[in-house]
Coordinates of C-alpha atoms in Angstrom, one line a residue:
Chain A
M1 CA 52.1 -2.3 -3.6
N2 CA 52.0 -3.5 -6.7
H3 CA 52.8 -2.1 -9.9
H4 CA 52.2 -2.5 -13.7
T5 CA 51.8 -1.7 -16.4
L6 CA 49.3 -2.6 -19.1
T7 CA 49.1 -1.9 -23.2
I8 CA 46.1 -1.8 -24.5
Q9 CA 44.1 -1.8 -28.2
A10 CA 41.2 -0.6 -28.6
N11 CA 38.5 1.0 -30.7
H12 CA 38.5 4.7 -30.9
R13 CA 35.4 6.2 -29.6
P14 CA 35.1 9.2 -27.7
E15 CA 34.1 7.7 -24.2
T16 CA 36.8 4.8 -24.8
L17 CA 39.3 6.6 -22.4
E18 CA 36.5 7.6 -19.8
R19 CA 35.6 3.8 -19.4
L20 CA 39.2 2.7 -19.0
L21 CA 39.7 5.1 -16.0
R22 CA 36.1 4.0 -14.5
I23 CA 37.2 0.7 -14.0
T24 CA 40.4 1.2 -12.9
R25 CA 39.5 3.0 -10.4
H26 CA 36.8 1.0 -9.6
R27 CA 38.6 -1.9 -9.6
G28 CA 40.8 -0.7 -6.5
F29 CA 43.9 0.8 -8.5
K30 CA 45.3 4.0 -9.2
I31 CA 46.9 5.2 -12.5
E32 CA 50.4 6.7 -12.1
S33 CA 51.0 7.6 -15.9
L34 CA 48.8 7.2 -18.8
N35 CA 50.1 7.6 -22.4
M36 CA 47.3 7.1 -25.5
E37 CA 48.0 7.5 -29.5
Q38 CA 46.0 7.0 -32.3
D39 CA 47.1 4.6 -34.8
Q40 CA 46.9 6.4 -38.2
Q41 CA 46.5 3.5 -39.9
N42 CA 43.6 1.5 -38.9
G43 CA 42.5 4.5 -36.3
Q44 CA 42.7 2.1 -33.5
L45 CA 43.5 3.8 -30.2
C46 CA 46.7 2.5 -28.2
I47 CA 46.7 3.0 -24.7
E48 CA 49.6 2.1 -21.9
V49 CA 48.8 2.7 -18.4
S50 CA 50.6 2.5 -15.3
V51 CA 48.6 1.2 -12.4
C52 CA 49.3 0.3 -8.9
S53 CA 47.0 -1.8 -6.3
E54 CA 47.3 -3.7 -3.7
R55 CA 44.8 -6.2 -5.9
P56 CA 46.3 -8.6 -8.3
L57 CA 46.6 -7.5 -11.9
K58 CA 44.7 -9.9 -13.7
S59 CA 41.8 -8.4 -11.7
L60 CA 41.8 -5.6 -13.4
E61 CA 43.1 -7.1 -16.8
G62 CA 40.4 -9.0 -16.9
Q63 CA 37.4 -6.4 -16.7
I64 CA 39.2 -4.1 -18.9
A65 CA 39.9 -7.2 -21.5
K66 CA 35.3 -7.4 -21.2
L67 CA 34.9 -3.7 -22.1
W68 CA 33.4 -4.2 -25.6
D69 CA 35.7 -1.8 -27.4
V70 CA 38.9 -3.1 -26.2
I71 CA 40.8 -5.4 -28.3
R72 CA 43.5 -6.8 -26.6
V73 CA 45.1 -6.3 -23.2
E74 CA 48.3 -7.3 -21.8
E75 CA 50.7 -6.7 -19.1
S76 CA 54.1 -5.0 -20.4
N77 CA 57.3 -5.2 -18.4
S78 CA 57.7 -2.3 -16.6
P79 CA 60.6 -0.5 -15.2
S80 CA 59.2 -1.0 -11.5
I81 CA 58.5 -4.5 -11.8
R82 CA 61.8 -4.7 -13.4
Q83 CA 63.3 -3.0 -10.4
S84 CA 62.0 -4.8 -7.7
A85 CA 62.9 -8.4 -9.4
Y86 CA 66.3 -7.4 -9.7
A87 CA 66.4 -5.7 -5.6
Chain B
M1 CA 12.4 6.1 -42.6
T2 CA 13.1 8.4 -40.2
G3 CA 15.3 7.6 -37.5
A4 CA 12.2 6.6 -35.3
E5 CA 11.3 4.1 -38.0
Q6 CA 14.7 2.5 -37.9
V7 CA 14.2 2.1 -33.9
I8 CA 11.1 0.3 -34.8
S9 CA 12.5 -1.8 -37.7
A10 CA 15.5 -3.3 -35.2
L11 CA 12.7 -4.1 -32.5
K12 CA 10.6 -5.9 -34.9
Q13 CA 14.3 -7.3 -36.8
H14 CA 14.7 -8.5 -33.1
K15 CA 10.9 -10.3 -32.8
I16 CA 10.1 -7.5 -29.9
T17 CA 6.9 -7.6 -28.6
T18 CA 6.5 -5.8 -25.9
I19 CA 8.5 -2.7 -24.5
F20 CA 8.0 -0.7 -21.4
G21 CA 8.4 2.8 -21.0
Y22 CA 7.3 6.0 -20.2
P23 CA 6.9 9.1 -22.7
G24 CA 8.7 12.3 -22.9
G25 CA 9.9 15.1 -25.0
T26 CA 13.1 13.5 -26.7
I27 CA 11.9 10.1 -27.4
M28 CA 8.2 11.6 -28.6
P29 CA 9.1 10.7 -32.4
V30 CA 9.6 6.6 -31.3
Y31 CA 6.2 6.7 -29.7
D32 CA 4.6 8.2 -32.5
R33 CA 5.9 6.0 -34.7
L34 CA 4.8 3.0 -32.0
L35 CA 1.7 4.0 -32.4
D36 CA 1.6 2.1 -36.2
T37 CA 3.0 -1.2 -34.8
D38 CA 1.8 -3.9 -33.6
I39 CA 4.7 -4.1 -30.9
E40 CA 3.0 -3.8 -27.7
H41 CA 4.2 -1.0 -25.1
I42 CA 3.7 -1.0 -21.4
L43 CA 3.1 2.6 -20.2
C44 CA 4.6 2.2 -16.2
R45 CA 4.2 4.6 -14.0
H46 CA 7.7 5.3 -13.2
E47 CA 10.6 4.9 -15.3
Q48 CA 12.3 2.7 -12.5
G49 CA 9.2 0.6 -12.8
A50 CA 9.6 0.2 -16.6
A51 CA 13.2 -0.7 -16.6
I52 CA 12.6 -3.4 -13.6
A53 CA 9.0 -4.6 -15.6
A54 CA 11.4 -5.1 -18.7
I55 CA 13.8 -7.3 -16.4
G56 CA 10.6 -9.5 -14.9
Y57 CA 9.9 -10.2 -18.7
A58 CA 13.4 -11.1 -19.6
R59 CA 14.0 -13.0 -16.9
A60 CA 10.3 -14.6 -16.6
A61 CA 10.5 -15.3 -20.8
G62 CA 14.4 -16.0 -21.1
T63 CA 14.5 -13.9 -23.7
T64 CA 16.1 -9.9 -24.0
G65 CA 13.7 -7.0 -22.4
V66 CA 13.4 -4.2 -24.0
C67 CA 12.8 -0.5 -21.9
M68 CA 12.4 3.5 -23.2
A69 CA 12.3 6.3 -21.9
T70 CA 13.2 10.1 -22.6
S71 CA 16.2 12.2 -21.6
G72 CA 16.9 14.0 -18.4
P73 CA 15.0 12.7 -15.7
G74 CA 13.3 9.7 -18.2
A75 CA 17.3 8.5 -18.2
T76 CA 18.2 8.6 -14.6
N77 CA 15.1 6.8 -13.0
L78 CA 16.2 4.0 -15.8
I79 CA 19.9 3.5 -13.7
T80 CA 18.7 1.5 -10.8
G81 CA 17.3 -0.8 -13.6
L82 CA 20.3 -0.8 -15.3
A83 CA 22.0 -1.4 -12.7
D84 CA 19.8 -4.3 -11.6
A85 CA 20.5 -6.0 -14.4
M86 CA 24.1 -5.4 -14.4
L87 CA 24.6 -7.0 -11.4
D88 CA 21.9 -10.0 -11.9
S89 CA 23.4 -10.4 -15.8
I90 CA 20.1 -9.8 -17.2
P91 CA 19.9 -9.0 -21.4
L92 CA 18.4 -5.7 -21.6
V93 CA 18.4 -3.3 -24.2
A94 CA 17.2 0.5 -22.6
I95 CA 16.5 2.8 -25.2
T96 CA 16.7 6.8 -24.3
G97 CA 16.1 9.6 -26.4
Q98 CA 18.2 12.5 -25.9
V99 CA 18.6 15.8 -26.7
A100 CA 19.1 16.8 -30.1
S101 CA 23.3 16.8 -30.8
P102 CA 23.5 20.7 -31.2
L103 CA 22.4 20.8 -27.6
I104 CA 24.3 18.7 -26.1
G105 CA 26.8 19.8 -23.5
T106 CA 24.8 23.1 -23.3
D107 CA 22.7 22.6 -19.8
A108 CA 19.6 22.3 -22.2
F109 CA 16.3 21.5 -20.7
Q110 CA 16.2 17.5 -19.6
E111 CA 19.5 16.9 -20.9
V112 CA 21.9 14.9 -19.0
D113 CA 24.8 13.0 -19.5
V114 CA 23.6 9.8 -19.6
L115 CA 26.4 7.6 -21.6
G116 CA 28.3 8.9 -18.6
L117 CA 26.1 8.3 -15.5
S118 CA 25.6 4.7 -17.9
L119 CA 29.3 3.5 -17.4
G120 CA 29.0 2.3 -14.3
C121 CA 26.0 0.4 -15.0
T122 CA 26.0 -1.6 -18.5
K123 CA 27.8 -4.1 -19.8
H124 CA 27.9 -1.4 -23.0
S125 CA 26.2 1.8 -24.1
F126 CA 26.0 3.9 -27.1
L127 CA 25.6 7.5 -27.5
V128 CA 23.8 7.9 -31.3
T129 CA 24.0 11.4 -32.9
D130 CA 24.4 10.1 -36.7
P131 CA 21.0 8.4 -37.7
S132 CA 23.3 6.3 -40.5
E133 CA 24.9 4.5 -37.4
L134 CA 21.5 3.6 -35.7
A135 CA 21.0 0.6 -37.4
D136 CA 24.3 -0.9 -37.0
V137 CA 24.3 0.3 -33.0
L138 CA 21.0 -1.5 -32.1
E139 CA 22.1 -4.2 -34.1
Q140 CA 25.1 -4.5 -31.7
A141 CA 23.2 -3.7 -28.7
F142 CA 21.3 -7.1 -29.2
T143 CA 24.1 -8.7 -29.7
I144 CA 26.1 -7.7 -26.6
A145 CA 22.9 -7.7 -24.3
S146 CA 22.1 -11.3 -24.8
S147 CA 26.0 -12.2 -26.2
G148 CA 28.5 -14.5 -23.2
R149 CA 27.4 -13.0 -19.9
P150 CA 24.2 -10.7 -20.4
G151 CA 24.0 -7.6 -19.8
P152 CA 22.5 -4.4 -20.0
V153 CA 23.3 -2.3 -23.1
L154 CA 21.7 1.6 -22.6
V155 CA 20.9 3.2 -26.8
D156 CA 21.0 7.5 -26.1
I157 CA 19.7 8.6 -29.7
T158 CA 19.6 12.8 -30.1
K159 CA 16.1 13.9 -31.2
D160 CA 17.4 15.2 -34.3
A161 CA 18.6 11.3 -35.5
L162 CA 15.3 10.3 -34.7
L163 CA 13.6 13.0 -36.6
A164 CA 16.2 12.4 -39.3
E165 CA 15.4 10.6 -42.7
V166 CA 17.7 8.0 -43.1
P167 CA 17.7 5.2 -46.0
Q168 CA 16.8 1.9 -45.5
Q169 CA 19.1 0.3 -44.5
E170 CA 19.1 -3.7 -44.7
I171 CA 20.0 -4.5 -41.1
M172 CA 22.6 -7.0 -40.8
S173 CA 23.0 -9.5 -38.2
M174 CA 25.9 -9.8 -36.1
E175 CA 27.1 -13.4 -35.2
P176 CA 26.9 -14.1 -31.7
V177 CA 30.0 -14.1 -29.8
K178 CA 31.3 -18.0 -29.5
A179 CA 31.7 -19.2 -26.2
P180 CA 35.7 -20.4 -26.3
E181 CA 36.2 -24.9 -26.6
P182 CA 36.9 -26.2 -23.3
E183 CA 40.8 -27.2 -23.2
H184 CA 41.2 -31.3 -23.3
K185 CA 43.8 -30.7 -20.6
H186 CA 41.7 -28.6 -17.9
L187 CA 38.4 -32.0 -19.1
V188 CA 40.5 -34.1 -18.0
S189 CA 41.7 -32.6 -14.8
A190 CA 38.4 -32.1 -14.0
R191 CA 36.8 -35.5 -14.7
Q192 CA 40.1 -36.4 -12.8
L193 CA 39.3 -34.7 -9.7
I194 CA 35.6 -35.5 -9.6
A195 CA 36.6 -38.9 -10.0
E196 CA 39.0 -38.7 -6.6
S197 CA 36.9 -36.9 -4.5
Q198 CA 35.6 -38.4 -1.8
R199 CA 33.2 -35.1 -0.6
P200 CA 32.5 -33.2 -3.6
M201 CA 29.5 -30.6 -3.7
L202 CA 28.2 -28.3 -6.4
Y203 CA 28.0 -24.6 -5.9
I204 CA 25.4 -23.7 -8.8
G205 CA 25.0 -20.2 -9.3
G206 CA 22.8 -18.1 -11.7
G207 CA 24.6 -18.5 -14.9
V208 CA 23.1 -21.9 -15.0
V209 CA 19.5 -20.0 -15.8
L210 CA 21.1 -17.7 -17.9
G211 CA 22.8 -20.2 -19.7
Q212 CA 19.9 -22.4 -19.8
A213 CA 21.5 -25.3 -19.0
T214 CA 19.0 -26.5 -16.3
G215 CA 18.4 -29.8 -18.2
E216 CA 22.0 -30.2 -18.7
L217 CA 23.1 -29.3 -15.1
R218 CA 19.3 -31.9 -14.3
D219 CA 21.1 -34.6 -15.9
F220 CA 24.7 -34.3 -14.5
I221 CA 23.5 -34.5 -11.2
D222 CA 21.2 -37.6 -12.2
A223 CA 24.4 -39.2 -13.5
T224 CA 26.6 -38.2 -10.7
Q225 CA 24.5 -37.8 -7.9
I226 CA 26.7 -35.0 -6.2
P227 CA 25.3 -33.1 -3.6
S228 CA 24.2 -29.9 -4.7
V229 CA 23.4 -26.1 -3.3
T230 CA 22.2 -23.3 -5.2
T231 CA 22.5 -19.3 -4.7
L232 CA 19.7 -17.0 -4.6
K233 CA 19.5 -16.8 -8.5
A234 CA 19.8 -20.3 -9.0
L235 CA 16.5 -21.5 -6.5
G236 CA 14.5 -24.1 -8.8
T237 CA 17.6 -25.3 -10.9
V238 CA 17.7 -28.7 -8.6
P239 CA 14.8 -30.1 -8.0
Y240 CA 13.8 -30.0 -4.4
C241 CA 12.8 -33.7 -4.2
S242 CA 16.3 -34.3 -5.8
P243 CA 17.9 -36.4 -2.3
Y244 CA 21.0 -35.0 -2.0
Y245 CA 20.3 -31.2 -2.7
L246 CA 20.2 -28.9 0.4
G247 CA 19.0 -25.6 -1.5
M248 CA 20.3 -22.3 -0.5
L249 CA 24.2 -21.7 1.0
G250 CA 25.4 -18.2 2.2
M251 CA 24.2 -15.7 4.8
H252 CA 20.8 -16.8 5.3
G253 CA 21.0 -20.3 3.4
N254 CA 20.2 -23.8 4.5
Q255 CA 22.2 -24.8 7.7
A256 CA 23.1 -28.3 6.0
A257 CA 23.8 -26.3 2.9
N258 CA 26.6 -24.5 4.7
H259 CA 27.8 -27.2 6.6
A260 CA 27.9 -29.4 3.6
I261 CA 30.4 -26.8 2.2
Q262 CA 32.6 -26.3 4.7
Q263 CA 33.2 -29.9 4.8
C264 CA 33.5 -31.0 1.1
D265 CA 37.0 -32.3 -0.4
L266 CA 35.9 -30.8 -4.0
L267 CA 34.2 -27.7 -5.2
V268 CA 32.1 -27.2 -8.6
V269 CA 31.4 -23.9 -9.3
I270 CA 28.4 -23.7 -12.3
G271 CA 27.8 -20.5 -13.0
A272 CA 28.9 -19.3 -9.6
R273 CA 30.7 -15.7 -8.5
F274 CA 31.7 -16.2 -5.0
D275 CA 29.6 -13.1 -4.1
D276 CA 30.3 -12.2 -0.2
R277 CA 26.7 -12.8 0.6
V278 CA 27.4 -16.5 -0.4
T279 CA 31.2 -17.4 0.7
G280 CA 31.2 -15.4 4.4
K281 CA 34.6 -15.2 5.5
L282 CA 36.2 -15.6 2.2
A283 CA 39.2 -17.8 4.0
E284 CA 37.4 -20.1 5.4
F285 CA 35.0 -20.8 3.0
A286 CA 34.9 -24.6 1.8
P287 CA 38.7 -24.5 3.5
N288 CA 39.5 -28.0 2.2
A289 CA 38.5 -28.1 -1.0
K290 CA 40.2 -27.9 -4.8
V291 CA 38.1 -25.8 -7.3
I292 CA 36.6 -26.4 -10.2
H293 CA 35.3 -23.4 -11.7
L294 CA 32.8 -23.2 -14.5
D295 CA 31.7 -19.7 -16.0
I296 CA 31.1 -18.1 -19.0
D297 CA 32.8 -15.2 -18.1
A298 CA 36.6 -15.5 -17.7
A299 CA 36.9 -12.1 -15.1
E300 CA 34.7 -14.0 -12.6
I301 CA 37.2 -17.5 -12.6
G302 CA 39.8 -17.0 -10.1
K303 CA 38.8 -14.1 -9.0
F304 CA 38.1 -14.7 -5.5
R305 CA 39.2 -18.5 -4.9
E306 CA 42.5 -20.4 -6.5
V307 CA 40.8 -22.7 -9.3
S308 CA 42.6 -26.0 -9.7
V309 CA 40.7 -26.3 -13.1
P310 CA 39.6 -23.7 -14.8
M311 CA 36.6 -24.1 -17.5
R312 CA 35.7 -21.0 -19.3
G313 CA 32.9 -21.6 -22.1
D314 CA 29.2 -22.5 -22.7
L315 CA 27.7 -24.9 -19.3
R316 CA 25.5 -26.5 -22.0
Q317 CA 28.2 -27.4 -23.3
L318 CA 30.5 -28.2 -20.7
L319 CA 28.6 -30.1 -18.1
P320 CA 28.1 -33.2 -19.9
H321 CA 31.6 -33.6 -20.3
L322 CA 32.0 -33.9 -16.8
T323 CA 29.8 -36.3 -16.6
L324 CA 31.0 -39.5 -14.6
N325 CA 28.7 -42.4 -13.7
N326 CA 29.3 -44.7 -10.7
L327 CA 31.1 -42.2 -8.8
Q328 CA 31.3 -44.0 -5.2
L329 CA 30.1 -41.7 -2.8
N330 CA 27.9 -43.7 -0.3
E331 CA 29.3 -42.5 2.6
W332 CA 29.3 -38.6 1.8
Q333 CA 25.8 -38.8 0.8
Q334 CA 24.7 -40.3 4.0
Q335 CA 26.9 -37.6 5.6
V336 CA 24.8 -35.3 3.9
A337 CA 21.1 -36.7 4.0
E338 CA 21.9 -36.6 7.4
L339 CA 22.5 -32.6 7.5
K340 CA 19.6 -32.3 5.6
Q341 CA 17.6 -34.3 8.5
Q342 CA 19.1 -32.6 11.0
Y343 CA 19.1 -29.3 9.6
A344 CA 14.9 -29.1 7.7
W345 CA 13.0 -26.4 7.8
R346 CA 10.7 -26.4 10.7
Y347 CA 7.3 -24.7 11.0
D348 CA 6.2 -25.6 14.8
H349 CA 6.1 -22.2 15.6
P350 CA 3.9 -21.6 18.5
G351 CA 1.2 -19.0 19.1
E352 CA -2.1 -17.9 17.1
R353 CA 0.2 -15.4 15.4
I354 CA 0.8 -16.1 11.4
Y355 CA 4.7 -17.3 11.1
A356 CA 5.9 -16.1 7.7
P357 CA 7.8 -19.1 7.0
L358 CA 4.9 -22.0 8.0
L359 CA 2.8 -19.6 5.3
L360 CA 5.3 -19.2 2.6
R361 CA 5.8 -23.0 2.9
Q362 CA 1.4 -23.2 2.7
L363 CA 1.8 -21.4 -0.2
S364 CA 4.4 -23.3 -2.0
D365 CA 2.5 -26.4 -1.3
R366 CA -0.7 -25.1 -3.1
V367 CA 0.4 -23.2 -5.8
C368 CA 1.3 -24.8 -9.5
D369 CA 4.1 -25.8 -11.1
K370 CA 4.1 -23.0 -13.9
T371 CA 3.8 -20.3 -11.1
I372 CA 6.5 -17.5 -11.2
I373 CA 6.9 -16.1 -7.8
T374 CA 8.8 -12.1 -7.6
T375 CA 9.7 -11.0 -4.2
D376 CA 11.1 -7.4 -2.8
V377 CA 14.1 -7.5 -0.8
G378 CA 14.1 -7.5 2.6
Q379 CA 13.1 -10.5 5.3
H380 CA 10.3 -11.2 3.4
Q381 CA 12.4 -12.3 0.2
M382 CA 15.1 -14.3 2.6
W383 CA 11.7 -16.9 3.5
A384 CA 10.9 -16.9 0.5
A385 CA 14.2 -17.6 -1.0
Q386 CA 14.0 -20.8 2.1
H387 CA 10.8 -21.8 2.2
M388 CA 9.2 -21.2 -1.9
Q389 CA 10.2 -24.0 -4.1
P390 CA 9.9 -23.0 -7.3
A391 CA 9.9 -25.8 -10.0
H392 CA 11.8 -23.7 -12.4
P393 CA 14.6 -21.5 -11.9
Q394 CA 12.4 -18.9 -14.1
N395 CA 9.7 -19.3 -11.7
F396 CA 11.7 -17.3 -8.9
I397 CA 12.4 -13.9 -9.7
S398 CA 14.1 -11.6 -7.3
S399 CA 16.8 -9.2 -7.2
S400 CA 20.0 -10.5 -6.0
G401 CA 22.7 -8.5 -6.8
L402 CA 21.9 -5.2 -6.5
G403 CA 19.0 -6.0 -4.2
T404 CA 16.8 -3.2 -5.3
M405 CA 13.7 -2.8 -2.8
G406 CA 10.5 -1.7 -4.9
Y407 CA 11.6 -4.7 -7.7
G408 CA 9.0 -7.3 -6.9
L409 CA 5.6 -5.2 -8.3
P410 CA 7.1 -4.4 -11.9
A411 CA 8.8 -7.8 -11.7
A412 CA 5.5 -9.5 -11.4
I413 CA 4.4 -6.8 -14.1
G414 CA 6.8 -7.7 -16.2
A415 CA 6.5 -11.8 -15.6
K416 CA 2.6 -11.4 -16.3
E417 CA 3.5 -10.0 -19.6
A418 CA 6.0 -12.5 -20.4
R419 CA 3.5 -15.3 -19.6
P420 CA -0.3 -14.2 -19.7
E421 CA -0.9 -18.2 -18.8
D422 CA 1.3 -18.8 -16.2
P423 CA -0.2 -17.4 -12.6
V424 CA 2.3 -15.1 -10.9
V425 CA 2.4 -14.3 -7.4
L426 CA 4.1 -10.9 -5.6
I427 CA 5.9 -11.5 -2.3
T428 CA 6.6 -8.5 -1.1
G429 CA 7.4 -6.6 2.0
D430 CA 5.6 -3.3 3.7
G431 CA 8.8 -1.4 3.0
S432 CA 9.4 -2.4 -0.6
F433 CA 5.9 -2.5 -1.9
M434 CA 5.8 1.3 -0.9
M435 CA 9.0 1.9 -3.2
N436 CA 7.2 1.0 -6.6
V437 CA 3.4 1.1 -5.2
Q438 CA 2.4 3.8 -8.3
E439 CA 2.8 0.6 -10.4
M440 CA -0.6 -1.0 -9.0
A441 CA -1.7 1.5 -11.9
T442 CA 0.3 -0.3 -14.1
L443 CA -1.7 -3.2 -12.7
K444 CA -5.6 -1.5 -13.0
R445 CA -4.2 -0.2 -16.7
R446 CA -3.5 -3.9 -18.1
K447 CA -5.8 -5.8 -15.9
L448 CA -3.2 -7.7 -15.1
P449 CA -4.4 -11.1 -12.6
V450 CA -1.0 -10.7 -10.1
K451 CA -1.5 -11.5 -6.8
I452 CA -0.1 -10.0 -3.9
L453 CA 0.9 -11.0 -0.5
L454 CA 2.3 -8.6 1.4
L455 CA 3.9 -9.2 4.4
D456 CA 3.7 -6.2 6.9
N457 CA 5.6 -6.0 10.2
Q458 CA 5.7 -2.5 10.0
R459 CA 9.5 -2.0 9.9
L460 CA 12.2 -2.0 7.9
G461 CA 12.7 -5.5 9.0
M462 CA 15.7 -6.9 7.8
V463 CA 17.3 -3.1 8.7
K464 CA 15.9 -3.4 12.0
Q465 CA 17.1 -7.0 12.5
W466 CA 20.7 -6.0 11.8
Q467 CA 20.1 -3.0 14.6
E468 CA 19.0 -5.6 16.8
L469 CA 21.8 -8.0 16.2
F470 CA 25.1 -5.4 15.9
F471 CA 23.7 -1.8 16.7
E472 CA 23.3 -2.9 20.2
E473 CA 18.9 -2.1 19.3
R474 CA 19.3 1.1 18.6
Y475 CA 16.4 1.2 15.9
S476 CA 17.1 4.2 13.3
E477 CA 14.4 4.9 11.1
T478 CA 12.9 1.4 10.8
D479 CA 10.0 2.2 11.8
L480 CA 6.7 2.2 9.5
S481 CA 3.9 1.7 11.8
D482 CA 2.7 4.6 10.1
N483 CA 1.8 2.4 7.1
P484 CA -0.8 3.6 4.8
D485 CA -3.8 1.2 5.2
F486 CA -3.0 -1.2 2.2
V487 CA -6.0 -2.7 1.4
T488 CA -7.8 0.6 1.1
M489 CA -5.0 1.7 -1.0
A490 CA -5.3 -1.2 -3.3
R491 CA -8.8 -0.8 -3.7
A492 CA -8.4 2.7 -4.8
F493 CA -6.6 0.9 -8.2
D494 CA -9.6 -1.5 -8.0
I495 CA -7.8 -4.1 -6.5
P496 CA -9.4 -6.1 -3.7
G497 CA -8.4 -7.3 -0.5
R498 CA -8.0 -8.2 3.0
T499 CA -6.1 -8.4 5.9
I500 CA -5.2 -11.3 8.0
T501 CA -3.5 -12.0 11.5
T502 CA -4.0 -15.0 12.4
K503 CA -2.9 -18.5 11.3
S504 CA -6.0 -19.7 11.0
E505 CA -7.3 -18.0 8.8
V506 CA -4.4 -18.4 6.3
P507 CA -5.6 -21.4 4.3
A508 CA -8.7 -19.7 3.4
A509 CA -7.0 -16.6 3.0
I510 CA -4.3 -18.1 0.1
E511 CA -7.7 -19.9 -1.2
D512 CA -8.9 -16.2 -2.3
L513 CA -5.7 -14.7 -2.9
L514 CA -4.7 -17.9 -5.5
T515 CA -9.3 -18.2 -6.9
S516 CA -9.4 -14.5 -7.3
S517 CA -10.5 -13.7 -10.9
G518 CA -8.2 -10.4 -11.4
S519 CA -5.6 -9.3 -9.0
Y520 CA -5.7 -9.3 -5.0
L521 CA -4.3 -8.0 -2.3
L522 CA -3.4 -10.3 1.0
H523 CA -2.0 -7.8 3.9
V524 CA -0.3 -10.3 6.2
R525 CA 0.2 -8.9 9.4
I526 CA 3.4 -10.3 11.7
S527 CA 5.2 -9.8 14.3
E528 CA 8.0 -7.3 14.6
Q529 CA 9.9 -9.6 16.3
D530 CA 10.4 -12.2 14.0
N531 CA 13.6 -12.3 12.2
V532 CA 15.1 -14.6 9.2
W533 CA 17.3 -17.2 11.0
P534 CA 19.9 -18.4 10.7
L535 CA 22.2 -15.8 9.5
V536 CA 25.9 -16.1 9.1
P537 CA 27.2 -12.9 11.0
P538 CA 29.4 -10.3 8.7
G539 CA 32.9 -11.4 8.6
A540 CA 32.1 -15.1 10.1
A541 CA 32.6 -18.7 8.2
N542 CA 29.5 -20.0 6.5
H543 CA 29.5 -23.0 9.5
K544 CA 29.2 -20.1 12.3
M545 CA 25.6 -19.7 11.9
L546 CA 22.9 -17.5 14.2
E547 CA 19.9 -19.4 15.6
G548 CA 17.6 -17.0 16.4
N549 CA 14.0 -18.2 18.7
S550 CA 12.7 -19.0 15.8

């Protein structure tokens, strides 16, 4: 099982988070933690989501990037990855 | 102007002349305004029929289809059509009425969270409660549906927004999303791989059709003479007379196509996505091939198969960059030609009963190049894919990704509305036909001369075939021997027809079907014993095809 953390910048629509949750589940990833904040200046959402799966992360990243309201998605250096790298 | 008039204005802005739908409570404001426009509304008899007719229209015309329904059951009935358009990447805008905004979330009459339902089966979706957003949302909807990798977009609009007065808004056209330019280093690498390859193959998918790159593909093949295979969605992209074209690959593909792919050393994937019905056992698909993958959708490149050269972009731009002349492929071309000859379809079926592959080949030889074929889903669909030879990919319309039974008749209606001058033939089966049979009323109402070829084995044939092969002949719920009398049923809709049972009747019956002045139903009784061959069993590699006794 591989653990990853993604940082996602997205337009703030009522269903944005719902879209993200659905696609994460459907593409075979489990959410381990989730944090969402709204940027007070531009109104956009900043979402940090930690996921785990046997599937390669890029298969999820590519699908999230295609969501119309998503502006950017990138992998963060999650503690779990660092831990496994140093183990 | 009202929100409803804004909807009409947006349709006109996008030069929409024909829409498919079914009225109801919350969408009534738009239907009222439709009376005062020249937009043609095709009343289907079920919202699923309307959605699929819009898909047929979009695929035949190469444009965006539009369908419309009311809230609640109207919207839920659209869902299968949306999912079909999603899986086949068809540009579709679906407009649904929604209960008035104060009633949302109150379990009001005909209220359902269609935005929530749409999330898994649309490219994007909107709920509009504020009429001032309507113009912008509709503009976005049409742009999203047709740009990049196309797909369905749902616009759900509350009834109060449709009734509200909104100031006349100038609709700002959105810039289409630009495809990325190919990277120079990838172009160089791809050209080098093609130049060095001894056994290259083109694996061509529906992206070529959606990207309107059929002309560029044909030029590329003419110049390079690289052998090719296509998916179900790409049938017709390569001319059947092309010497090194081997037909459809995959589960029910031509054996030559599958063997050639297994032997190749370079796979040039053009607008295809390594679908499981295409690849068979993925780990053994084209095991010795490097891959150049051309696609508009970055998420498809490398999704299932490691790629040597990723090439994301517009196929019309990419293909000319890869065109190389004077490739030395004689030995490989000779092998491919021998495979093609070795595994050519055979039609020497014994006995007097009708053999569907032979009948379809006879039909294919008789229709003109402009004829549009639509199919339903099942054995007849695979036989049609194997034995019909469409002159152009927009002339073969079949539900590929979702495999939607009941698709053929409404798709034929949409295709005929899109191209009224061109003949339309529906190839269907007795199981599928009954799934949207109510659309015969639409044929009657519109007086559409759609020719219906119904292959009737009184079974859910494809399911039965799998029960025979993989479930120890335990036939569960696949017997349809209590089918209605199809010819009598068609007559109830003023559609003439006849039944045939023997080979000798076929030529004259095809002639009657194609030359009748209006719609016509040719009901063909075939044996329940006939299966679709060859077949790659589930989980097997593509070169391990089963051959039946047919």
